[in-house]
Short mmCIF file of C-alpha atoms and ligand atoms in Angstrom, two decimals:
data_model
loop_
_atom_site.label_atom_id
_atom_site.label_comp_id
_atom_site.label_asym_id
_atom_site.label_seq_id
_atom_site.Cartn_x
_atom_site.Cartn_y
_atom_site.Cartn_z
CA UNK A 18 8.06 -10.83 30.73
CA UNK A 19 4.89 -10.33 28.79
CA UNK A 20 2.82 -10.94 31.65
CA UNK A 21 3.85 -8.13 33.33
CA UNK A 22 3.52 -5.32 30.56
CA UNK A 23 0.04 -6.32 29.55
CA UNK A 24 -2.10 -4.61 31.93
CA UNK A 25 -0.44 -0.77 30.58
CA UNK A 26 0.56 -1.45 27.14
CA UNK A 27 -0.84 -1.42 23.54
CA UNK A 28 1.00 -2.42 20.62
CA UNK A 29 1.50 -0.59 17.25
CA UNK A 30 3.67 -1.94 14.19
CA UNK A 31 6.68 0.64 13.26
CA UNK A 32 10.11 0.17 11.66
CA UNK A 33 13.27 0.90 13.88
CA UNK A 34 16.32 2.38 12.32
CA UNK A 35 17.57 2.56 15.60
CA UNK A 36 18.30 6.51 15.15
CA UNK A 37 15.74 7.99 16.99
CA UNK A 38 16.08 5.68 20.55
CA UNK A 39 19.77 6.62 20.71
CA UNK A 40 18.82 10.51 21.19
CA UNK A 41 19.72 9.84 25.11
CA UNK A 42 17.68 13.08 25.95
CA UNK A 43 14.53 11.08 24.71
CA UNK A 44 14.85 8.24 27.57
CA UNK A 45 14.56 7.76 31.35
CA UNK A 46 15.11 4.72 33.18
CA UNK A 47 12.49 3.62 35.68
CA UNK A 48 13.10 1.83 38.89
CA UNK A 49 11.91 -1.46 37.39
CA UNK A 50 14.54 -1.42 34.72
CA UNK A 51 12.14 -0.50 31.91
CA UNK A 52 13.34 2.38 30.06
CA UNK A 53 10.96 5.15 28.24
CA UNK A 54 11.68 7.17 25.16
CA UNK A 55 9.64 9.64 23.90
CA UNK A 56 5.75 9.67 22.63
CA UNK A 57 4.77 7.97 19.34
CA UNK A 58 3.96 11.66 18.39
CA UNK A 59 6.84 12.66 19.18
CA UNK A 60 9.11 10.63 17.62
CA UNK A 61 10.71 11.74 14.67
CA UNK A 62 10.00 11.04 11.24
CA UNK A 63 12.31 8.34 10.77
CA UNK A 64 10.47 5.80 12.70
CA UNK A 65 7.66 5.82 10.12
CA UNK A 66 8.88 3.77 8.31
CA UNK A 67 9.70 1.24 5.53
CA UNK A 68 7.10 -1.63 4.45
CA UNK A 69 8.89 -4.15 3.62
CA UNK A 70 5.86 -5.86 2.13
CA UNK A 71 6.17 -3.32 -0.89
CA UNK A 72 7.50 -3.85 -4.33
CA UNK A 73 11.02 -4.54 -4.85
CA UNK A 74 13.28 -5.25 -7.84
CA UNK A 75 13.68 -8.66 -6.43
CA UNK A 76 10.12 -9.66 -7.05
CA UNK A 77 9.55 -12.41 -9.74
CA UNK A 78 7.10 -11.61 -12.58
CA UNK A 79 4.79 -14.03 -10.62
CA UNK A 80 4.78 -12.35 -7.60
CA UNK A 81 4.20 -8.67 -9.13
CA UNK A 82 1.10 -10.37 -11.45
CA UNK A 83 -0.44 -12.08 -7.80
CA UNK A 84 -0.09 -8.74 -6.56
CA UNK A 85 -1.19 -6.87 -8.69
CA UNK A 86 -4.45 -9.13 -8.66
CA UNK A 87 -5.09 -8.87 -4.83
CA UNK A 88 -4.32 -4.78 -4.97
CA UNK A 89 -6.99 -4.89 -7.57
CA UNK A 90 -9.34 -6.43 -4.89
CA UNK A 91 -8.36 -3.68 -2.69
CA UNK A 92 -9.78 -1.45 -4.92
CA UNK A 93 -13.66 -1.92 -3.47
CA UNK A 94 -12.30 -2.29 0.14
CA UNK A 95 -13.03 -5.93 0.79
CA UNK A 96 -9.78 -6.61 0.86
CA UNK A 97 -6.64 -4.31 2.56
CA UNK A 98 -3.15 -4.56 2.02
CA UNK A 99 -1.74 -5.09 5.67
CA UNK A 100 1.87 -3.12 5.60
CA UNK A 101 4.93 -4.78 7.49
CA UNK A 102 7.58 -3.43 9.79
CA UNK A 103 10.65 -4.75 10.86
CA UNK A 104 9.64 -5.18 14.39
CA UNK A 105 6.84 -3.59 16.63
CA UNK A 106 6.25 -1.31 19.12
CA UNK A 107 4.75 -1.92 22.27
CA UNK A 108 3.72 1.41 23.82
CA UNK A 109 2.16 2.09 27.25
CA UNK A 110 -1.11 3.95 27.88
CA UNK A 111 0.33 7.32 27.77
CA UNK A 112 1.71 6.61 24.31
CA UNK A 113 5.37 5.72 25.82
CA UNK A 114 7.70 3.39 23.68
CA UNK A 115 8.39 0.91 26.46
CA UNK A 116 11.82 0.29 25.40
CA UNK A 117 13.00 -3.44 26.22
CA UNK A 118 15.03 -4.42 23.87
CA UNK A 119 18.54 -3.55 22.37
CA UNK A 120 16.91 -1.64 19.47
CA UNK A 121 19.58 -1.60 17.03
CA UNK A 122 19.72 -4.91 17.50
CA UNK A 123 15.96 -6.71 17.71
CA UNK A 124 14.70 -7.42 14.01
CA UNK A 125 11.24 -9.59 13.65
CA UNK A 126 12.93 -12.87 12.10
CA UNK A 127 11.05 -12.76 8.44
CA UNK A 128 12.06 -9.05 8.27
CA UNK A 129 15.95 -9.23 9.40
CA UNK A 130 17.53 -8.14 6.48
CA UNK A 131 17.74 -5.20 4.31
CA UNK A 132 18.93 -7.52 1.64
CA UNK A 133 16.39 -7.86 -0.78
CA UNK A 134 14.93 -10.91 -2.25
CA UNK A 135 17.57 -13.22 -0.07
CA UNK A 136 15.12 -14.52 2.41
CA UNK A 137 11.41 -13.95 2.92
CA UNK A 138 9.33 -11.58 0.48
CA UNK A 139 6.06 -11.20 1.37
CA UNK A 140 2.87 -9.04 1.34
CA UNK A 141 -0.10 -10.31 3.28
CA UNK A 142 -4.14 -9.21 2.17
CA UNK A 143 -6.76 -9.45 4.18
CA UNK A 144 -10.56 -9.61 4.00
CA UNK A 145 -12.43 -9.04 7.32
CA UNK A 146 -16.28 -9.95 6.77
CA UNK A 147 -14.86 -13.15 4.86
CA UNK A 148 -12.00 -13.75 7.42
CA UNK A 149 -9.59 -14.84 5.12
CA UNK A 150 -5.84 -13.64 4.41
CA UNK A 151 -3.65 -14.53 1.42
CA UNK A 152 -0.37 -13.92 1.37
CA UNK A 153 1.94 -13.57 -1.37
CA UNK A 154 5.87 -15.37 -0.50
CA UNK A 155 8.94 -15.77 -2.76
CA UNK A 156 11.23 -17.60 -1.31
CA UNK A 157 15.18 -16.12 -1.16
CA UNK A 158 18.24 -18.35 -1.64
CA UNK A 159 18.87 -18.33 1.79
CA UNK A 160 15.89 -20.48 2.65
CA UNK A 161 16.96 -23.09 1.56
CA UNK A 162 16.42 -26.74 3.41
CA UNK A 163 16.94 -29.92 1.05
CA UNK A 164 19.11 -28.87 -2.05
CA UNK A 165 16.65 -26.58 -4.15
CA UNK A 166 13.84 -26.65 -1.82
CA UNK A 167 12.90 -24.03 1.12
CA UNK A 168 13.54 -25.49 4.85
CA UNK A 169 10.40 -26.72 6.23
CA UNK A 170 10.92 -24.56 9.33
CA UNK A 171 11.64 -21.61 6.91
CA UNK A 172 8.09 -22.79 5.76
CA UNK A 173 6.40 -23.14 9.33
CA UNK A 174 7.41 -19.48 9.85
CA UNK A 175 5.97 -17.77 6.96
CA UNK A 176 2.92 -19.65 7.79
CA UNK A 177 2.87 -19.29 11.32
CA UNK A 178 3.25 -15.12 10.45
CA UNK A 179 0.26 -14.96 7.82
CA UNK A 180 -1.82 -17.05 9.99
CA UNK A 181 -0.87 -14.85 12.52
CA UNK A 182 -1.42 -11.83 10.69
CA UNK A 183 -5.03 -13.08 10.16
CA UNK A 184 -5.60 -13.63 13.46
CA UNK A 185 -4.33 -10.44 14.71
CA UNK A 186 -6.38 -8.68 11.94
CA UNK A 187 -9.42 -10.16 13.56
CA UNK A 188 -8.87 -10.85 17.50
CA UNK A 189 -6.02 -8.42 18.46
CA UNK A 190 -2.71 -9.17 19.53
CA UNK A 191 -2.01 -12.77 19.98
CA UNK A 192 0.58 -15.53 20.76
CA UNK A 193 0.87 -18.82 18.75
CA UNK A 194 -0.12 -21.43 20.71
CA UNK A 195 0.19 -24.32 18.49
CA UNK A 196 1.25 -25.01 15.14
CA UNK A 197 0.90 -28.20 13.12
CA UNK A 198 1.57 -28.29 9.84
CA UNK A 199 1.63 -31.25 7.23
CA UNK A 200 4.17 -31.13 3.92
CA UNK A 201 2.69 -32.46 1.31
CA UNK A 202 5.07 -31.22 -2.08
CA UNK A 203 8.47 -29.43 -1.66
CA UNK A 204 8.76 -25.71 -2.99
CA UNK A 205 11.30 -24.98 -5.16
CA UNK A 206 13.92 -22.22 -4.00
CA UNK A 207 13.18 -18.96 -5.45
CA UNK A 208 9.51 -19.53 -6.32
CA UNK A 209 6.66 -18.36 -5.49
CA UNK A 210 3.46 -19.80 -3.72
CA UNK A 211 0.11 -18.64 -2.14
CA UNK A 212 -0.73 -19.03 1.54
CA UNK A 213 -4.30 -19.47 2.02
CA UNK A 214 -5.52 -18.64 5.37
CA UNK A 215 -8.91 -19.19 6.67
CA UNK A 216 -10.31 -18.32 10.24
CA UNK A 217 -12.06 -21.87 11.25
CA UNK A 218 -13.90 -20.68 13.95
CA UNK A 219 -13.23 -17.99 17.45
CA UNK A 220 -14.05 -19.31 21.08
CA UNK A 221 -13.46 -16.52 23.66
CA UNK A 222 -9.48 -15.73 23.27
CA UNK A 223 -9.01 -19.01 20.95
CA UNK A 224 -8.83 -18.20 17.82
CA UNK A 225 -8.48 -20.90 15.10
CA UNK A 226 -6.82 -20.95 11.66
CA UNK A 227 -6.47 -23.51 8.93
CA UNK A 228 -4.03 -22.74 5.85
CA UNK A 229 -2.88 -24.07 2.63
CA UNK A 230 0.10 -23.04 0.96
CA UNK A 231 -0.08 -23.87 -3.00
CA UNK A 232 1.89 -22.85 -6.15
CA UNK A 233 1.34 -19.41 -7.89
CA UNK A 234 -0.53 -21.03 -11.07
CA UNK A 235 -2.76 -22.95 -8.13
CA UNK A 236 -1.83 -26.60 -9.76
CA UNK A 237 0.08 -27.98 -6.64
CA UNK A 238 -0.36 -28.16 -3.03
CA UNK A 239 2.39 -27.74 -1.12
CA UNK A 240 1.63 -27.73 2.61
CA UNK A 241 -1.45 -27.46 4.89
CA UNK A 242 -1.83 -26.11 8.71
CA UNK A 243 -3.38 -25.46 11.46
CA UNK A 244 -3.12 -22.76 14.08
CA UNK A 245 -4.59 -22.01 17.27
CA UNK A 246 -3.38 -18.36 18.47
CA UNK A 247 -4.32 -17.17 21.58
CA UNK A 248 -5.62 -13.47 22.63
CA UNK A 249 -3.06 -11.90 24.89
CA UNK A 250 -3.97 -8.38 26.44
CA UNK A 251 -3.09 -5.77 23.96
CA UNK A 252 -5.08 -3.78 21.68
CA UNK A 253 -5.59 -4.33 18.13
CA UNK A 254 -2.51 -3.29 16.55
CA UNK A 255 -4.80 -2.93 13.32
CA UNK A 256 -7.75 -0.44 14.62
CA UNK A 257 -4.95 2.62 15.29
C1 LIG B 19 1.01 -13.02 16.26
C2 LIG B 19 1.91 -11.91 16.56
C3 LIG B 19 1.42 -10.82 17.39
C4 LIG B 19 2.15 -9.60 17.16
C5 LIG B 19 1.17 -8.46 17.16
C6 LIG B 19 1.83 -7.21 16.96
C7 LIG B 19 1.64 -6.53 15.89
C8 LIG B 19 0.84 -7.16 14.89
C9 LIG B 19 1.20 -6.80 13.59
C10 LIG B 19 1.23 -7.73 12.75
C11 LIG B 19 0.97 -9.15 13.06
C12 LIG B 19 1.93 -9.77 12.24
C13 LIG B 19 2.43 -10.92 12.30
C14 LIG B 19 2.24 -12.09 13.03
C15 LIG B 19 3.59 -12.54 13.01
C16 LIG B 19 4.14 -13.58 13.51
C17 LIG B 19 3.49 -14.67 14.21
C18 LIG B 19 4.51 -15.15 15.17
C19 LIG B 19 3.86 -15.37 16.47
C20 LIG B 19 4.81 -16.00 17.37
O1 LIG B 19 5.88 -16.41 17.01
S1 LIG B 19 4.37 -16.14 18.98
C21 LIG B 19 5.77 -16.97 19.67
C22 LIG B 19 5.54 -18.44 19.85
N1 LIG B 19 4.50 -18.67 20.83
C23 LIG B 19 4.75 -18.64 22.12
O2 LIG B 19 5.85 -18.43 22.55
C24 LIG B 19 3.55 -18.86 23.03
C25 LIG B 19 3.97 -19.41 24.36
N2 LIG B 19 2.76 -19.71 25.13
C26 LIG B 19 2.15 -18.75 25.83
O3 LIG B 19 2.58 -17.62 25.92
C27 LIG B 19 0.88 -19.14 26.49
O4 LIG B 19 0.81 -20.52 26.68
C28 LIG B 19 -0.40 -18.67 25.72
C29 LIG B 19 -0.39 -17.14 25.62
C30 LIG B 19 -0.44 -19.29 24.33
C31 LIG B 19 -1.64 -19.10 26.50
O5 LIG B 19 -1.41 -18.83 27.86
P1 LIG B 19 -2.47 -18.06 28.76
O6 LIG B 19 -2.04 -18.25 30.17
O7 LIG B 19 -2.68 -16.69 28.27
O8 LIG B 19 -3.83 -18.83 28.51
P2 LIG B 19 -4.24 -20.34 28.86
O9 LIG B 19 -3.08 -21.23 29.08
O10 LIG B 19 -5.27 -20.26 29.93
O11 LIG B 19 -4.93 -20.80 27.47
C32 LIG B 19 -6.08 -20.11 26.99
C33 LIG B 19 -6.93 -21.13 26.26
O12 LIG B 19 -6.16 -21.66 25.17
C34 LIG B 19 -6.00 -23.09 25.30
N3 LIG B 19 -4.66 -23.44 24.86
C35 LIG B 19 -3.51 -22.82 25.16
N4 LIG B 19 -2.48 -23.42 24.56
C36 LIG B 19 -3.00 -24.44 23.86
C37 LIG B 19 -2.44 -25.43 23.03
N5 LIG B 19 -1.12 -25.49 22.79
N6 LIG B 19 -3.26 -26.33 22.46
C38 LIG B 19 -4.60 -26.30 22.69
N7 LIG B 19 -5.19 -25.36 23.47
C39 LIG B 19 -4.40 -24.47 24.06
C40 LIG B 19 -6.21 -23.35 26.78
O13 LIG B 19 -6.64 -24.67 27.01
C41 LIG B 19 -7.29 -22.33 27.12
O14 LIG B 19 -8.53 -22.81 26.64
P3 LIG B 19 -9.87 -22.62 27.48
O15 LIG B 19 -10.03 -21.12 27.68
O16 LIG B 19 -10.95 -23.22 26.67
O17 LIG B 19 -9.64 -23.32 28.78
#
């Protein structure tokens, strides 16, 4: 399905409430079945949007300290805050939403609930000329895999989307294309860790990322990984 929307479309992050896709005056529906709503510049004000990577009430005093370190690093613009939607956009090159999905519906799985602090809470920082991104997670209570401890594949996705975030900061869109990931110390429900990523190295479209994922007071490693994403033909979602 990709395949056949890369050669028209670029890709842009936004939040979907859902409101402004059911205005049925906003949509037409092509002969292939895709259906168009109206320009990003167009669209009402709703759409932009809610980053979920912000503040909320549910953050531990651990998490607000980390970040409150890294938005200090910010300050000199080495490092950026990346913000984080709900799900993303993919747009065509006249700036049409190409609409595939049941919008209401379609969440990105770490941001699927407005519930806050039940599942993933995260903020992801990123440093360009070092190619490195950190990202800040608390797990929520519904993480959980052995009693007390997050799910290892609850663990492989917040991994697999800072990694990913990295490598979309620096190649453009991209698809995983293999994950491997080695659990070295259980993390306690409800805590929160650090998730180290590094770009290794960048052949062509390969682009290759090696993470560690270790407690907030950086005394205990909890998992290692590493990533190969592959460049798939959008643009940047990061360079506007
Ligand atoms: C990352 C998300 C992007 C979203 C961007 C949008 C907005 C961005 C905003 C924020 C970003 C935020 C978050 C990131 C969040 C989440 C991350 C989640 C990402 C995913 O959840 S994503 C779903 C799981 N993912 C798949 O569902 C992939 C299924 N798969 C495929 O779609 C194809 O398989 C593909 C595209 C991977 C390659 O296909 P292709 O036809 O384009 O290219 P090809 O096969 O020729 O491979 C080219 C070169 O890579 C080598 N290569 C390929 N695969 C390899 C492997 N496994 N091991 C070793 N080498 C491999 C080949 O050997 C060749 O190497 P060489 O050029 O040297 O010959």
């Amino acid at each position: 399905m990709l395949s056949k929307i890369q050669p028209i479309a670029r890709v842009i992050c936004q939040n979907i409430t859902g409101r402004f896709i059911h205005n049925p005056s906003a949509r037409r529906t092509m002969k292939s079945g895709i259906r168009f709503s109206k320009t990003a510049k167009e669209l009402p004000k709703v759409v932009a949007s809610k980053d979920y990577s912000e503040p909320n009430s549910s953050w531990s005093q651990e998490m607000m300290k980390l970040y409150e370190q890294y938005i200090e690093k910010t300050k000199d613009g080495s490092w950026k805050k990346l913000p984080s939607y709900n799900r993303f956009l993919v747009l065509n090159e006249d700036g049409h939403f190409i609409d595939k999905f049941p919008p209401s519906k379609a969440r990105l799985f770490t941001r699927n609930t407005e519930e806050e602090g039940s599942m993933f809470e995260y903020v992801v920082f990123a440093n360009k000329v070092e190619k490195k991104a950190v990202g800040l997670f608390q797990s929520g209570d519904l993480l959980e895999g052995p009693s007390g401890f997050v799910h290892g594949g609850a663990i492989a996705t917040i991994v697999d989307a800072v990694s990913g975030t990295l490598a979309t900061y620096v190649a453009g869109f991209v698809m995983t294309a293999s994950l491997n990931l080695d659990y070295k110390n259980p993390i306690p429900l409800g805590s929160t860790v650090i998730i180290e990523c590094q770009l290794e190295k960048k052949e062509e479209r390969k682009s290759y990322v090696n993470t560690r994922v270790i407690s907030h007071d950086c005394t205990k490693l909890h998992t290692e990984s590493t990533a190969l994403f592959v460049s798939v033909n959008q643009k940047n979602p990061y360079q506007g």
